[in-house]
């Protein structure tokens, strides 16, 4: 009997540990549907997720050079997504991307505070006429534009033997794995 209780307690403890591990800030490998289910169960907010990503970028980007710019409006967009989810719980997620953060390659036009430069200083400060269609659709689906990801400068049109993953603005991007 005693060993049964010990075993049950141990099992319960393991169960608790695994469920809290999912709830805790450990999203490196999470799928969008896992994130949506954590949103729905109130284990996670879009804001917490953005804060987690920002901390990851801060700590890893100096080695990985994967991100060129952070969207200064990402956190407020996440807060807005959280507010909508709490206000209309039956209607969310409206789409699978609702409240999900995405990074866009730096040659995809966004008409917001982010620059669109294909990694080049030549385009820094230029203003694109409008959001790219994919961006318009992402925003309509409720996605949060977290920032601009690095790329081979000019999407590798700089020269035939330009280094892969290098851009003047981003530096040499590295494989995180
Ligand atoms: C866009 O580029 C300008 C420089 O022209 C810079 O001041 C600004 O911070 C950049 N935007 C972001 C979101 O980094």
PDB file of C-alpha atoms and ligand atoms in Angstrom:
ATOM      1  CA  UNK A   1       0.000   0.000   0.000  1.00  0.00           C
ATOM      2  CA  UNK A   2       2.721   2.425   1.051  1.00  0.00           C
ATOM      3  CA  UNK A   3       4.691   1.725  -2.078  1.00  0.00           C
ATOM      4  CA  UNK A   4       1.563   2.203  -4.171  1.00  0.00           C
ATOM      5  CA  UNK A   5       1.050   5.631  -2.597  1.00  0.00           C
ATOM      6  CA  UNK A   6       4.707   6.512  -3.114  1.00  0.00           C
ATOM      7  CA  UNK A   7       4.476   5.396  -6.712  1.00  0.00           C
ATOM      8  CA  UNK A   8       1.272   7.395  -7.278  1.00  0.00           C
ATOM      9  CA  UNK A   9       2.821  10.471  -5.701  1.00  0.00           C
ATOM     10  CA  UNK A  10       5.899  10.057  -7.844  1.00  0.00           C
ATOM     11  CA  UNK A  11       3.712   9.743 -10.930  1.00  0.00           C
ATOM     12  CA  UNK A  12       1.746  12.841  -9.941  1.00  0.00           C
ATOM     13  CA  UNK A  13       4.964  14.744  -9.383  1.00  0.00           C
ATOM     14  CA  UNK A  14       6.249  13.711 -12.805  1.00  0.00           C
ATOM     15  CA  UNK A  15       2.982  14.754 -14.386  1.00  0.00           C
ATOM     16  CA  UNK A  16       3.145  18.122 -12.650  1.00  0.00           C
ATOM     17  CA  UNK A  17       6.736  18.609 -13.717  1.00  0.00           C
ATOM     18  CA  UNK A  18       5.986  17.864 -17.358  1.00  0.00           C
ATOM     19  CA  UNK A  19       2.897  20.075 -17.495  1.00  0.00           C
ATOM     20  CA  UNK A  20       4.639  22.995 -15.803  1.00  0.00           C
ATOM     21  CA  UNK A  21       7.574  22.465 -18.160  1.00  0.00           C
ATOM     22  CA  UNK A  22       5.180  23.087 -21.060  1.00  0.00           C
ATOM     23  CA  UNK A  23       3.698  26.125 -19.336  1.00  0.00           C
ATOM     24  CA  UNK A  24       7.100  27.571 -18.452  1.00  0.00           C
ATOM     25  CA  UNK A  25       9.050  29.693 -20.867  1.00  0.00           C
ATOM     26  CA  UNK A  26      10.298  26.877 -23.079  1.00  0.00           C
ATOM     27  CA  UNK A  27       9.001  27.534 -26.559  1.00  0.00           C
ATOM     28  CA  UNK A  28      12.060  26.929 -28.723  1.00  0.00           C
ATOM     29  CA  UNK A  29      10.465  23.896 -30.369  1.00  0.00           C
ATOM     30  CA  UNK A  30       6.773  24.634 -29.803  1.00  0.00           C
ATOM     31  CA  UNK A  31       4.421  24.386 -32.765  1.00  0.00           C
ATOM     32  CA  UNK A  32       1.856  27.087 -33.503  1.00  0.00           C
ATOM     33  CA  UNK A  33      -0.980  24.801 -32.418  1.00  0.00           C
ATOM     34  CA  UNK A  34       0.771  24.101 -29.079  1.00  0.00           C
ATOM     35  CA  UNK A  35       1.122  27.842 -28.581  1.00  0.00           C
ATOM     36  CA  UNK A  36      -2.544  28.425 -29.488  1.00  0.00           C
ATOM     37  CA  UNK A  37      -3.589  25.772 -27.006  1.00  0.00           C
ATOM     38  CA  UNK A  38      -1.446  27.416 -24.292  1.00  0.00           C
ATOM     39  CA  UNK A  39      -3.161  30.751 -25.147  1.00  0.00           C
ATOM     40  CA  UNK A  40      -6.581  29.116 -24.874  1.00  0.00           C
ATOM     41  CA  UNK A  41      -5.749  27.508 -21.513  1.00  0.00           C
ATOM     42  CA  UNK A  42      -4.439  30.851 -20.232  1.00  0.00           C
ATOM     43  CA  UNK A  43      -1.010  29.321 -19.606  1.00  0.00           C
ATOM     44  CA  UNK A  44       0.563  31.880 -21.891  1.00  0.00           C
ATOM     45  CA  UNK A  45      -0.104  35.302 -23.376  1.00  0.00           C
ATOM     46  CA  UNK A  46       1.140  36.790 -26.643  1.00  0.00           C
ATOM     47  CA  UNK A  47       2.906  39.422 -24.586  1.00  0.00           C
ATOM     48  CA  UNK A  48       4.813  36.798 -22.558  1.00  0.00           C
ATOM     49  CA  UNK A  49       5.755  35.054 -25.777  1.00  0.00           C
ATOM     50  CA  UNK A  50       7.075  38.269 -27.347  1.00  0.00           C
ATOM     51  CA  UNK A  51       9.048  39.025 -24.173  1.00  0.00           C
ATOM     52  CA  UNK A  52      10.501  35.512 -24.282  1.00  0.00           C
ATOM     53  CA  UNK A  53      11.518  35.923 -27.942  1.00  0.00           C
ATOM     54  CA  UNK A  54      13.036  39.351 -27.272  1.00  0.00           C
ATOM     55  CA  UNK A  55      15.134  37.892 -24.442  1.00  0.00           C
ATOM     56  CA  UNK A  56      16.239  35.016 -26.711  1.00  0.00           C
ATOM     57  CA  UNK A  57      17.188  37.452 -29.465  1.00  0.00           C
ATOM     58  CA  UNK A  58      19.079  39.634 -26.988  1.00  0.00           C
ATOM     59  CA  UNK A  59      21.079  36.709 -25.673  1.00  0.00           C
ATOM     60  CA  UNK A  60      21.655  34.722 -28.902  1.00  0.00           C
ATOM     61  CA  UNK A  61      21.759  37.274 -31.701  1.00  0.00           C
ATOM     62  CA  UNK A  62      25.307  38.466 -30.947  1.00  0.00           C
ATOM     63  CA  UNK A  63      26.477  34.960 -31.973  1.00  0.00           C
ATOM     64  CA  UNK A  64      23.792  33.955 -34.482  1.00  0.00           C
ATOM     65  CA  UNK A  65      23.126  37.231 -36.350  1.00  0.00           C
ATOM     66  CA  UNK A  66      19.675  35.978 -37.264  1.00  0.00           C
ATOM     67  CA  UNK A  67      17.757  39.197 -36.659  1.00  0.00           C
ATOM     68  CA  UNK A  68      18.424  42.630 -38.142  1.00  0.00           C
ATOM     69  CA  UNK A  69      15.681  44.669 -36.488  1.00  0.00           C
ATOM     70  CA  UNK A  70      13.088  44.332 -33.769  1.00  0.00           C
ATOM     71  CA  UNK A  71       9.677  45.882 -34.341  1.00  0.00           C
ATOM     72  CA  UNK A  72       9.295  48.583 -31.673  1.00  0.00           C
ATOM     73  CA  UNK A  73       5.511  48.010 -31.875  1.00  0.00           C
ATOM     74  CA  UNK A  74       5.597  44.216 -31.391  1.00  0.00           C
ATOM     75  CA  UNK A  75       4.905  44.323 -27.661  1.00  0.00           C
ATOM     76  CA  UNK A  76       1.918  46.659 -27.985  1.00  0.00           C
ATOM     77  CA  UNK A  77       0.544  44.500 -30.831  1.00  0.00           C
ATOM     78  CA  UNK A  78       0.850  41.464 -28.544  1.00  0.00           C
ATOM     79  CA  UNK A  79      -0.966  43.256 -25.736  1.00  0.00           C
ATOM     80  CA  UNK A  80      -3.735  44.139 -28.177  1.00  0.00           C
ATOM     81  CA  UNK A  81      -4.005  40.495 -29.287  1.00  0.00           C
ATOM     82  CA  UNK A  82      -4.233  39.408 -25.620  1.00  0.00           C
ATOM     83  CA  UNK A  83      -6.944  41.989 -24.890  1.00  0.00           C
ATOM     84  CA  UNK A  84      -9.027  40.807 -27.853  1.00  0.00           C
ATOM     85  CA  UNK A  85      -8.602  37.158 -26.831  1.00  0.00           C
ATOM     86  CA  UNK A  86      -9.746  37.913 -23.271  1.00  0.00           C
ATOM     87  CA  UNK A  87     -12.631  40.093 -24.385  1.00  0.00           C
ATOM     88  CA  UNK A  88     -14.024  37.653 -26.970  1.00  0.00           C
ATOM     89  CA  UNK A  89     -12.861  34.223 -25.748  1.00  0.00           C
ATOM     90  CA  UNK A  90     -15.398  32.322 -27.883  1.00  0.00           C
ATOM     91  CA  UNK A  91     -14.138  33.951 -31.066  1.00  0.00           C
ATOM     92  CA  UNK A  92     -10.447  33.269 -30.677  1.00  0.00           C
ATOM     93  CA  UNK A  93      -8.284  32.247 -32.321  1.00  0.00           C
ATOM     94  CA  UNK A  94      -9.862  33.866 -35.379  1.00  0.00           C
ATOM     95  CA  UNK A  95      -7.136  32.232 -37.452  1.00  0.00           C
ATOM     96  CA  UNK A  96      -4.313  29.862 -36.469  1.00  0.00           C
ATOM     97  CA  UNK A  97      -1.909  32.838 -36.583  1.00  0.00           C
ATOM     98  CA  UNK A  98      -3.847  34.994 -34.156  1.00  0.00           C
ATOM     99  CA  UNK A  99      -1.387  36.447 -31.611  1.00  0.00           C
ATOM    100  CA  UNK A 100       1.546  34.483 -33.083  1.00  0.00           C
ATOM    101  CA  UNK A 101       4.847  36.319 -33.655  1.00  0.00           C
ATOM    102  CA  UNK A 102       6.651  36.057 -36.964  1.00  0.00           C
ATOM    103  CA  UNK A 103       9.985  37.349 -38.201  1.00  0.00           C
ATOM    104  CA  UNK A 104      10.077  38.459 -41.831  1.00  0.00           C
ATOM    105  CA  UNK A 105      13.079  38.287 -44.098  1.00  0.00           C
ATOM    106  CA  UNK A 106      14.482  41.795 -44.525  1.00  0.00           C
ATOM    107  CA  UNK A 107      13.499  42.014 -48.216  1.00  0.00           C
ATOM    108  CA  UNK A 108       9.777  41.721 -47.439  1.00  0.00           C
ATOM    109  CA  UNK A 109       8.197  45.157 -47.416  1.00  0.00           C
ATOM    110  CA  UNK A 110       6.467  46.392 -44.264  1.00  0.00           C
ATOM    111  CA  UNK A 111       4.968  49.868 -44.116  1.00  0.00           C
ATOM    112  CA  UNK A 112       5.591  50.363 -40.411  1.00  0.00           C
ATOM    113  CA  UNK A 113       8.477  51.484 -38.248  1.00  0.00           C
ATOM    114  CA  UNK A 114      10.687  48.666 -39.524  1.00  0.00           C
ATOM    115  CA  UNK A 115      13.183  49.259 -42.315  1.00  0.00           C
ATOM    116  CA  UNK A 116      13.095  47.011 -45.384  1.00  0.00           C
ATOM    117  CA  UNK A 117      16.652  46.858 -46.713  1.00  0.00           C
ATOM    118  CA  UNK A 118      17.505  43.337 -48.007  1.00  0.00           C
ATOM    119  CA  UNK A 119      20.366  43.572 -45.515  1.00  0.00           C
ATOM    120  CA  UNK A 120      21.959  46.540 -47.283  1.00  0.00           C
ATOM    121  CA  UNK A 121      22.795  49.969 -45.873  1.00  0.00           C
ATOM    122  CA  UNK A 122      21.848  51.377 -49.288  1.00  0.00           C
ATOM    123  CA  UNK A 123      18.141  51.029 -48.465  1.00  0.00           C
ATOM    124  CA  UNK A 124      18.303  52.055 -44.809  1.00  0.00           C
ATOM    125  CA  UNK A 125      15.777  54.785 -44.113  1.00  0.00           C
ATOM    126  CA  UNK A 126      13.931  54.266 -47.420  1.00  0.00           C
ATOM    127  CA  UNK A 127      10.149  54.001 -47.155  1.00  0.00           C
ATOM    128  CA  UNK A 128       8.256  51.266 -48.977  1.00  0.00           C
ATOM    129  CA  UNK A 129       4.939  52.300 -50.603  1.00  0.00           C
ATOM    130  CA  UNK A 130       2.885  49.636 -48.810  1.00  0.00           C
ATOM    131  CA  UNK A 131       2.935  46.335 -46.951  1.00  0.00           C
ATOM    132  CA  UNK A 132       3.766  43.359 -49.171  1.00  0.00           C
ATOM    133  CA  UNK A 133       0.687  41.228 -49.862  1.00  0.00           C
ATOM    134  CA  UNK A 134       1.977  38.487 -47.568  1.00  0.00           C
ATOM    135  CA  UNK A 135       2.395  41.047 -44.789  1.00  0.00           C
ATOM    136  CA  UNK A 136      -1.098  42.438 -45.315  1.00  0.00           C
ATOM    137  CA  UNK A 137      -2.474  38.929 -45.060  1.00  0.00           C
ATOM    138  CA  UNK A 138      -0.404  38.101 -41.979  1.00  0.00           C
ATOM    139  CA  UNK A 139      -1.630  41.223 -40.218  1.00  0.00           C
ATOM    140  CA  UNK A 140      -5.224  40.464 -41.211  1.00  0.00           C
ATOM    141  CA  UNK A 141      -4.785  36.979 -39.749  1.00  0.00           C
ATOM    142  CA  UNK A 142      -3.723  38.562 -36.440  1.00  0.00           C
ATOM    143  CA  UNK A 143      -0.016  37.707 -36.659  1.00  0.00           C
ATOM    144  CA  UNK A 144       2.467  39.960 -34.860  1.00  0.00           C
ATOM    145  CA  UNK A 145       5.422  41.180 -36.925  1.00  0.00           C
ATOM    146  CA  UNK A 146       8.268  40.717 -34.462  1.00  0.00           C
ATOM    147  CA  UNK A 147      11.035  42.060 -36.672  1.00  0.00           C
ATOM    148  CA  UNK A 148      13.222  41.519 -39.693  1.00  0.00           C
ATOM    149  CA  UNK A 149      15.369  38.419 -40.096  1.00  0.00           C
ATOM    150  CA  UNK A 150      18.768  38.459 -41.741  1.00  0.00           C
ATOM    151  CA  UNK A 151      19.504  37.020 -45.184  1.00  0.00           C
ATOM    152  CA  UNK A 152      22.228  36.843 -47.785  1.00  0.00           C
ATOM    153  CA  UNK A 153      22.403  40.511 -48.782  1.00  0.00           C
ATOM    154  CA  UNK A 154      20.067  41.332 -51.730  1.00  0.00           C
ATOM    155  CA  UNK A 155      18.809  37.746 -51.339  1.00  0.00           C
ATOM    156  CA  UNK A 156      22.159  36.541 -52.724  1.00  0.00           C
ATOM    157  CA  UNK A 157      22.046  38.707 -55.859  1.00  0.00           C
ATOM    158  CA  UNK A 158      25.178  40.591 -54.753  1.00  0.00           C
ATOM    159  CA  UNK A 159      27.547  38.267 -56.629  1.00  0.00           C
ATOM    160  CA  UNK A 160      27.892  34.643 -57.625  1.00  0.00           C
ATOM    161  CA  UNK A 161      30.356  33.855 -54.853  1.00  0.00           C
ATOM    162  CA  UNK A 162      29.027  36.086 -52.082  1.00  0.00           C
ATOM    163  CA  UNK A 163      29.078  34.355 -48.698  1.00  0.00           C
ATOM    164  CA  UNK A 164      25.774  32.712 -47.863  1.00  0.00           C
ATOM    165  CA  UNK A 165      23.912  34.318 -44.971  1.00  0.00           C
ATOM    166  CA  UNK A 166      26.053  37.463 -44.857  1.00  0.00           C
ATOM    167  CA  UNK A 167      24.716  40.998 -45.090  1.00  0.00           C
ATOM    168  CA  UNK A 168      26.264  44.355 -44.268  1.00  0.00           C
ATOM    169  CA  UNK A 169      23.525  45.136 -41.765  1.00  0.00           C
ATOM    170  CA  UNK A 170      23.125  41.671 -40.245  1.00  0.00           C
ATOM    171  CA  UNK A 171      26.673  40.306 -40.322  1.00  0.00           C
ATOM    172  CA  UNK A 172      27.310  36.597 -40.873  1.00  0.00           C
ATOM    173  CA  UNK A 173      24.208  34.603 -39.971  1.00  0.00           C
ATOM    174  CA  UNK A 174      24.868  31.223 -38.343  1.00  0.00           C
ATOM    175  CA  UNK A 175      22.896  28.019 -38.038  1.00  0.00           C
ATOM    176  CA  UNK A 176      21.463  27.891 -34.498  1.00  0.00           C
ATOM    177  CA  UNK A 177      21.609  24.091 -34.581  1.00  0.00           C
TER     178      UNK A 177
HETATM  179  C1  LIG B   1      15.321  52.105 -39.311  1.00  0.00           C
HETATM  180  O1  LIG B   1      16.472  52.805 -39.699  1.00  0.00           O
HETATM  181  C2  LIG B   1      16.697  54.039 -39.057  1.00  0.00           C
HETATM  182  C3  LIG B   1      17.942  54.635 -39.657  1.00  0.00           C
HETATM  183  O2  LIG B   1      17.684  55.185 -40.892  1.00  0.00           O
HETATM  184  C4  LIG B   1      16.842  53.826 -37.573  1.00  0.00           C
HETATM  185  O3  LIG B   1      16.975  55.074 -36.916  1.00  0.00           O
HETATM  186  C5  LIG B   1      15.631  53.079 -37.036  1.00  0.00           C
HETATM  187  O4  LIG B   1      15.851  52.756 -35.679  1.00  0.00           O
HETATM  188  C6  LIG B   1      15.414  51.798 -37.810  1.00  0.00           C
HETATM  189  N1  LIG B   1      14.216  51.153 -37.334  1.00  0.00           N
HETATM  190  C7  LIG B   1      14.247  50.113 -36.492  1.00  0.00           C
HETATM  191  C8  LIG B   1      12.917  49.583 -36.093  1.00  0.00           C
HETATM  192  O5  LIG B   1      15.258  49.598 -36.070  1.00  0.00           O
END
